[in-house]
Amino acid sequence: MTITVKCKLDLTDGQREAIDKTMEVFASACNDALEVGREAETTSNVKIHDRCYYDLREDHDLPANLAVRAIARAANILKDPDREDSTVRPSSIDYDGRTFSFKEHDWTISLSTVKGRQKPITLDIGDYQKDLLSGRDPSSAVVFRKRINGDVTYYAGIHIEVEEPPPNLGEDHDWVGVDLGVENLATLDDGTQFVGEDVNRVRDRYNRTRASLQSKGTKGAKRVLRRLSGRERRYQKSVNHRLSKQIVEKAKAEGKGIRLEDLSGIRDRIRGSYKLHSWAFAQLRDFLKYKAAIAGVPVEIVDPAYTSRTCPVCGHEEKANRKKQAEFECQSCGHEEHADVVGARNVASGGVCQPSQK
Ligand SMILES: [Zn+2]
């Protein structure tokens, strides 16, 4: 799978100017190529290339491979029926191995622009990005800019290829089942629980501060609120990194794959607070997926239906099996276990059949 590693760029004034100018030129080259394709009624990269490559280079003074990328971008847009009349705005540039390079030893990149090759461009990145980029030789990227609260920030989305382990390994393979939740952030089928005490304590503190600030409603209070939610997100993110790393390391050490439930399962279980935390679950799942891919650990997503109320011992499914949020007691065979562990065991075995299919 291709993973895009989003890296903030720390640009000098000259580099920013060169990239801004190149964004303009790249967009107008894309738009020229779009026009050529529409006039010739073709979506073929090759045909558009034949018709306008030299014109694009000459008219826009564009480096060769940026012209190639502009034509490819135009051809992709033309192939998309939903983008019939769309044009390209000057906010991004596509790079390939000729126009972009990455150096790990000082975490920099170089980029072709209409004002010459810009290097070194410093990547302003943390361990997350370094982990992903380390030991790799990426050969494509998208450079883009975003306006956030009036400030323009520049990024390179660097593409890396991660070889995915084969899916559908079947029942012979051993799996670590993961049940995600709020009280226990993650529970594994062997009973390992990653308790969210710290996370919940921090969250409660934020929630209390938030409530008192919201009741004030002043401008200053709003500013503090924004800063708070940023900090809460960063905290949750570091927790998700740690958690996903531990789960992947455990699965790898045991020679197992990882099975997760579909996020809709979590949503149904914790209805009230899901909205508040949905991004955190999605992030944890994404971290698990990419760390597993890098580690060569297969990941499967399992249908979450009935995993929380089906007995992992006798297969009996009944709502009453789940006595409380944390307690499971099978109404048929009497098996008792922590409800999250039951969920994880059912996920590990690939989910449970719907009652009608039994
Ligand atoms: Zn049972």
Coordinates of C-alpha atoms and ligand atoms in Angstrom, one line a residue:
M1 CA 0.0 0.0 0.0
T2 CA 1.1 3.6 -0.6
I3 CA 1.3 5.7 2.5
T4 CA 1.5 9.4 2.3
V5 CA 3.7 10.9 5.0
K6 CA 2.6 14.5 5.6
C7 CA 5.7 16.6 6.4
K8 CA 5.6 20.3 7.2
L9 CA 8.2 22.3 5.3
D10 CA 10.5 24.8 7.0
L11 CA 11.1 27.2 4.1
T12 CA 13.4 30.1 3.6
D13 CA 11.8 33.2 2.0
G14 CA 13.5 32.4 -1.3
Q15 CA 12.3 28.8 -1.3
R16 CA 8.7 29.9 -0.5
E17 CA 8.8 32.4 -3.4
A18 CA 10.1 29.7 -5.8
I19 CA 7.4 27.2 -4.7
D20 CA 4.6 29.8 -4.9
K21 CA 5.7 30.7 -8.4
T22 CA 5.9 27.1 -9.4
M23 CA 2.4 26.4 -8.0
E24 CA 1.0 29.1 -10.3
V25 CA 2.9 27.8 -13.3
F26 CA 2.1 24.2 -12.6
A27 CA -1.6 25.0 -12.3
S28 CA -1.7 26.9 -15.5
A29 CA 0.1 24.1 -17.3
C30 CA -2.4 21.6 -15.9
N31 CA -5.2 23.9 -17.2
D32 CA -3.7 24.2 -20.6
A33 CA -3.3 20.4 -20.8
L34 CA -7.0 20.0 -19.6
E35 CA -8.1 22.3 -22.5
V36 CA -6.0 20.3 -25.0
G37 CA -7.5 17.1 -23.8
R38 CA -11.1 18.4 -23.9
E39 CA -10.6 19.9 -27.4
A40 CA -9.1 16.6 -28.7
E41 CA -11.8 14.7 -26.7
T42 CA -9.2 12.4 -25.2
T43 CA -8.3 11.4 -21.7
S44 CA -5.1 9.6 -22.8
N45 CA -2.0 10.8 -21.1
V46 CA 0.1 9.8 -24.2
K47 CA -2.2 11.7 -26.6
I48 CA -2.2 14.9 -24.5
H49 CA 1.5 14.6 -24.1
D50 CA 2.0 14.4 -27.9
R51 CA -0.1 17.4 -28.5
C52 CA 1.2 19.8 -25.9
Y53 CA 4.4 18.7 -24.0
Y54 CA 6.7 21.1 -25.9
D55 CA 4.3 24.0 -25.8
L56 CA 3.8 23.6 -22.0
R57 CA 7.6 23.6 -21.5
E58 CA 8.1 26.6 -23.7
D59 CA 5.1 28.6 -22.7
H60 CA 5.6 28.2 -19.0
D61 CA 9.3 27.6 -18.8
L62 CA 8.5 24.5 -16.8
P63 CA 11.1 21.8 -16.0
A64 CA 10.6 18.7 -18.1
N65 CA 9.3 16.4 -15.5
L66 CA 7.0 19.0 -14.0
A67 CA 5.4 19.2 -17.5
V68 CA 5.1 15.4 -17.5
R69 CA 3.4 15.6 -14.1
A70 CA 1.0 18.4 -15.2
I71 CA -0.1 16.3 -18.2
A72 CA -0.6 13.3 -16.0
R73 CA -2.7 15.3 -13.5
A74 CA -4.8 16.7 -16.3
A75 CA -5.4 13.2 -17.8
N76 CA -6.5 11.9 -14.4
I77 CA -9.0 14.8 -14.0
L78 CA -10.3 14.1 -17.5
K79 CA -10.9 10.4 -16.6
D80 CA -13.0 11.4 -13.6
P81 CA -16.6 11.9 -14.7
D82 CA -17.3 13.9 -11.6
R83 CA -14.8 16.6 -12.6
E84 CA -16.1 17.4 -16.0
D85 CA -15.5 21.2 -15.8
S86 CA -13.0 21.3 -13.1
T87 CA -9.8 23.4 -13.3
V88 CA -6.6 23.2 -11.2
R89 CA -6.0 25.9 -8.6
P90 CA -2.4 27.0 -7.8
S91 CA -2.1 25.2 -4.5
S92 CA -0.1 22.1 -5.2
I93 CA 2.6 20.5 -7.3
D94 CA 3.2 16.8 -8.2
Y95 CA 6.7 15.6 -8.0
D96 CA 8.5 12.5 -9.2
G97 CA 11.9 10.9 -8.7
R98 CA 13.5 13.4 -11.2
T99 CA 12.1 16.5 -9.6
F100 CA 12.2 15.5 -6.0
S101 CA 14.7 13.8 -3.7
F102 CA 14.8 12.9 0.0
K103 CA 17.9 12.8 2.3
E104 CA 17.5 10.9 5.5
H105 CA 20.8 11.9 7.2
D106 CA 19.6 15.5 7.6
W107 CA 15.8 15.1 7.0
T108 CA 15.7 17.4 4.0
I109 CA 14.3 17.3 0.5
S110 CA 15.1 19.0 -2.8
L111 CA 12.6 20.2 -5.3
S112 CA 12.7 21.4 -8.9
T113 CA 11.0 24.8 -9.3
V114 CA 10.8 27.4 -12.1
K115 CA 13.5 29.2 -10.1
G116 CA 15.9 26.3 -10.1
R117 CA 16.4 23.4 -7.9
Q118 CA 15.7 24.3 -4.2
K119 CA 17.8 22.5 -1.7
P120 CA 18.1 21.7 1.1
I121 CA 14.5 22.1 2.2
T122 CA 14.2 21.2 5.9
L123 CA 11.4 18.9 6.9
D124 CA 9.9 20.0 10.2
I125 CA 8.8 16.6 11.4
G126 CA 8.5 14.4 14.5
D127 CA 9.2 10.8 15.3
Y128 CA 6.1 9.6 13.6
Q129 CA 7.2 10.8 10.2
K130 CA 10.8 9.9 10.8
D131 CA 9.8 6.3 11.7
L132 CA 8.0 6.0 8.4
L133 CA 10.6 7.6 6.2
S134 CA 13.6 6.0 7.8
G135 CA 15.4 3.6 5.4
R136 CA 13.2 4.5 2.5
D137 CA 13.9 5.9 -0.9
P138 CA 10.7 7.7 -1.9
S139 CA 10.3 8.7 -5.5
S140 CA 7.2 10.8 -5.5
A141 CA 5.5 13.5 -3.5
V142 CA 2.9 16.3 -3.6
V143 CA 3.8 19.7 -2.3
F144 CA 0.9 21.7 -1.1
R145 CA 0.0 24.7 1.0
K146 CA -2.8 25.3 3.4
R147 CA -4.1 28.4 5.0
I148 CA -4.9 27.9 8.7
N149 CA -6.0 30.8 10.8
G150 CA -4.6 33.3 8.3
D151 CA -1.1 31.6 8.2
V152 CA 0.0 29.7 5.2
T153 CA 1.8 26.5 5.9
Y154 CA 3.6 24.3 3.3
Y155 CA 3.7 20.6 3.3
A156 CA 5.2 17.7 1.3
G157 CA 3.1 14.6 1.2
I158 CA 5.8 12.1 0.6
H159 CA 4.7 8.7 -0.8
I160 CA 6.2 5.5 0.5
E161 CA 5.4 2.0 -0.6
V162 CA 4.8 -0.4 2.2
E163 CA 4.5 -4.1 1.2
E164 CA 1.3 -5.4 2.6
P165 CA 1.2 -8.9 4.1
P166 CA -1.2 -11.2 2.1
P167 CA -4.8 -10.9 3.2
N168 CA -7.2 -13.8 3.9
L169 CA -4.7 -16.0 5.7
G170 CA -7.6 -18.0 6.9
E171 CA -8.3 -19.8 10.1
D172 CA -5.0 -21.6 10.3
H173 CA -3.3 -18.4 11.1
D174 CA -3.3 -17.1 14.6
W175 CA -4.7 -13.8 15.4
V176 CA -4.6 -11.2 18.1
G177 CA -8.1 -9.9 18.5
V178 CA -8.4 -6.2 19.5
D179 CA -11.4 -4.6 21.2
L180 CA -11.3 -0.8 21.3
G181 CA -13.2 1.2 23.9
V182 CA -13.2 4.2 26.2
E183 CA -12.6 2.8 29.7
N184 CA -10.1 0.3 28.4
L185 CA -8.5 1.8 25.3
A186 CA -7.7 -1.6 23.9
T187 CA -8.4 -5.1 25.1
L188 CA -6.7 -8.2 23.6
D189 CA -8.2 -11.7 23.4
D190 CA -5.6 -13.0 25.8
G191 CA -6.9 -10.6 28.4
T192 CA -4.2 -7.9 28.1
Q193 CA -5.8 -4.6 28.7
F194 CA -4.5 -1.2 28.0
V195 CA -6.3 1.0 30.5
G196 CA -7.2 4.5 29.6
E197 CA -6.8 5.9 33.1
D198 CA -4.3 8.6 32.1
V199 CA -6.2 9.4 29.0
N200 CA -9.5 9.7 30.7
R201 CA -8.1 11.7 33.5
V202 CA -6.5 14.2 31.1
R203 CA -9.8 14.2 29.1
D204 CA -11.8 14.9 32.2
R205 CA -9.5 17.8 33.2
Y206 CA -9.9 19.2 29.7
N207 CA -13.6 18.8 29.8
R208 CA -13.9 20.6 33.1
T209 CA -11.7 23.5 32.0
R210 CA -13.6 23.6 28.7
A211 CA -17.0 23.8 30.5
S212 CA -15.9 26.7 32.6
L213 CA -14.3 28.5 29.7
Q214 CA -17.3 28.0 27.5
S215 CA -19.5 29.6 30.2
K216 CA -17.3 32.7 30.0
G217 CA -17.6 32.9 26.3
T218 CA -15.1 35.7 25.9
K219 CA -12.6 36.0 23.1
G220 CA -9.7 35.1 25.4
A221 CA -11.6 32.1 26.6
K222 CA -12.2 30.9 23.0
R223 CA -8.5 31.2 22.3
V224 CA -7.6 29.1 25.3
L225 CA -10.2 26.6 24.2
R226 CA -8.6 26.2 20.8
R227 CA -5.2 25.7 22.4
L228 CA -6.7 23.2 24.8
S229 CA -8.3 21.0 22.1
G230 CA -5.0 21.1 20.2
R231 CA -3.1 19.9 23.3
E232 CA -5.7 17.2 24.0
R233 CA -5.4 15.9 20.4
R234 CA -1.6 15.8 20.6
Y235 CA -1.8 13.9 23.9
Q236 CA -4.2 11.4 22.5
K237 CA -2.1 11.0 19.4
S238 CA 1.0 10.1 21.4
V239 CA -1.1 7.6 23.4
N240 CA -2.3 6.1 20.1
H241 CA 1.3 5.8 18.8
R242 CA 2.4 4.0 22.0
L243 CA -0.6 1.7 22.1
S244 CA -0.4 0.7 18.4
K245 CA 3.3 0.1 18.7
Q246 CA 2.8 -2.2 21.6
I247 CA 0.1 -4.2 20.0
V248 CA 2.0 -4.6 16.7
E249 CA 5.2 -5.6 18.6
K250 CA 3.2 -8.2 20.6
A251 CA 1.6 -9.7 17.5
K252 CA 4.9 -9.8 15.6
A253 CA 6.6 -11.5 18.6
E254 CA 3.9 -14.1 18.7
G255 CA 3.8 -14.6 15.0
K256 CA 0.2 -13.6 14.8
G257 CA -1.9 -11.3 12.7
I258 CA -4.1 -8.5 14.1
R259 CA -7.9 -8.6 13.8
L260 CA -9.9 -5.4 14.5
E261 CA -13.5 -4.7 14.5
D262 CA -15.0 -2.3 12.0
L263 CA -15.4 1.2 13.7
S264 CA -19.2 1.0 13.4
G265 CA -19.0 -1.6 16.2
I266 CA -17.5 0.9 18.6
R267 CA -20.0 3.5 17.5
D268 CA -22.9 1.2 18.4
R269 CA -21.4 0.2 21.7
I270 CA -20.6 3.6 23.1
R271 CA -23.2 5.7 21.3
G272 CA -23.1 8.7 23.6
S273 CA -19.5 9.6 23.5
Y274 CA -18.5 8.2 20.1
K275 CA -18.8 11.5 18.3
L276 CA -16.4 13.1 20.7
H277 CA -13.8 10.3 20.2
S278 CA -14.4 9.0 16.7
W279 CA -11.3 10.7 15.3
A280 CA -9.2 9.0 18.1
F281 CA -10.5 5.5 17.2
A282 CA -9.9 6.2 13.5
Q283 CA -6.4 7.4 14.2
L284 CA -5.6 4.4 16.4
R285 CA -6.9 2.0 13.6
D286 CA -4.8 3.9 11.0
F287 CA -1.7 3.8 13.2
L288 CA -2.2 0.0 13.8
K289 CA -2.6 -0.6 10.1
Y290 CA 0.5 1.2 9.0
K291 CA 2.7 0.0 11.8
A292 CA 1.6 -3.5 11.1
A293 CA 2.2 -3.1 7.4
I294 CA 5.8 -1.9 8.1
A295 CA 6.3 -4.8 10.6
G296 CA 4.9 -7.3 8.1
V297 CA 2.0 -8.2 10.4
P298 CA -1.3 -8.9 8.5
V299 CA -4.4 -7.0 9.6
E300 CA -8.0 -7.9 9.0
I301 CA -11.1 -5.9 9.7
V302 CA -13.9 -8.0 11.2
D303 CA -17.6 -7.5 11.1
P304 CA -18.4 -6.4 14.6
A305 CA -22.0 -7.6 14.7
Y306 CA -22.8 -9.5 17.9
T307 CA -19.2 -9.7 19.0
S308 CA -20.0 -8.1 22.4
R309 CA -22.9 -10.4 23.3
T310 CA -22.0 -13.8 21.8
C311 CA -20.4 -16.4 24.1
P312 CA -16.9 -17.3 22.9
V313 CA -17.2 -20.8 24.5
C314 CA -20.6 -22.1 23.4
G315 CA -21.6 -19.6 20.7
H316 CA -24.9 -18.6 22.4
E317 CA -26.0 -15.1 21.4
E318 CA -28.3 -13.1 23.6
K319 CA -28.5 -9.5 24.7
A320 CA -28.7 -10.6 28.3
N321 CA -25.3 -12.2 28.1
R322 CA -23.9 -8.8 28.5
K323 CA -25.0 -7.9 32.0
K324 CA -23.2 -4.6 32.3
Q325 CA -20.7 -2.6 30.3
A326 CA -17.9 -4.7 31.7
E327 CA -19.6 -8.0 32.7
F328 CA -20.4 -10.9 30.5
E329 CA -22.2 -14.0 31.7
C330 CA -23.5 -16.6 29.2
Q331 CA -27.1 -17.3 29.8
S332 CA -26.7 -20.8 28.3
C333 CA -23.4 -22.2 29.6
G334 CA -22.7 -19.8 32.4
H335 CA -19.3 -18.7 31.1
E336 CA -18.2 -15.5 32.8
E337 CA -15.5 -13.1 31.6
H338 CA -14.8 -9.4 31.2
A339 CA -17.0 -8.2 28.4
D340 CA -14.2 -6.5 26.6
V341 CA -12.2 -9.7 26.5
V342 CA -15.2 -11.6 25.2
G343 CA -15.4 -9.0 22.4
A344 CA -11.7 -9.4 21.6
R345 CA -11.9 -13.2 21.6
N346 CA -14.8 -13.0 19.1
V347 CA -12.9 -10.6 17.0
A348 CA -9.8 -12.8 17.1
S349 CA -11.9 -15.7 15.8
G350 CA -13.0 -13.6 12.8
G351 CA -16.3 -12.3 14.2
V352 CA -19.5 -14.2 14.8
C353 CA -22.2 -15.3 12.4
Q354 CA -25.5 -13.5 12.5
P355 CA -28.1 -15.5 14.4
S356 CA -30.1 -16.0 11.2
Q357 CA -27.1 -17.7 9.6
K358 CA -26.6 -20.2 12.3
Ligands
ZN1 ZN -21.9 -20.0 26.6

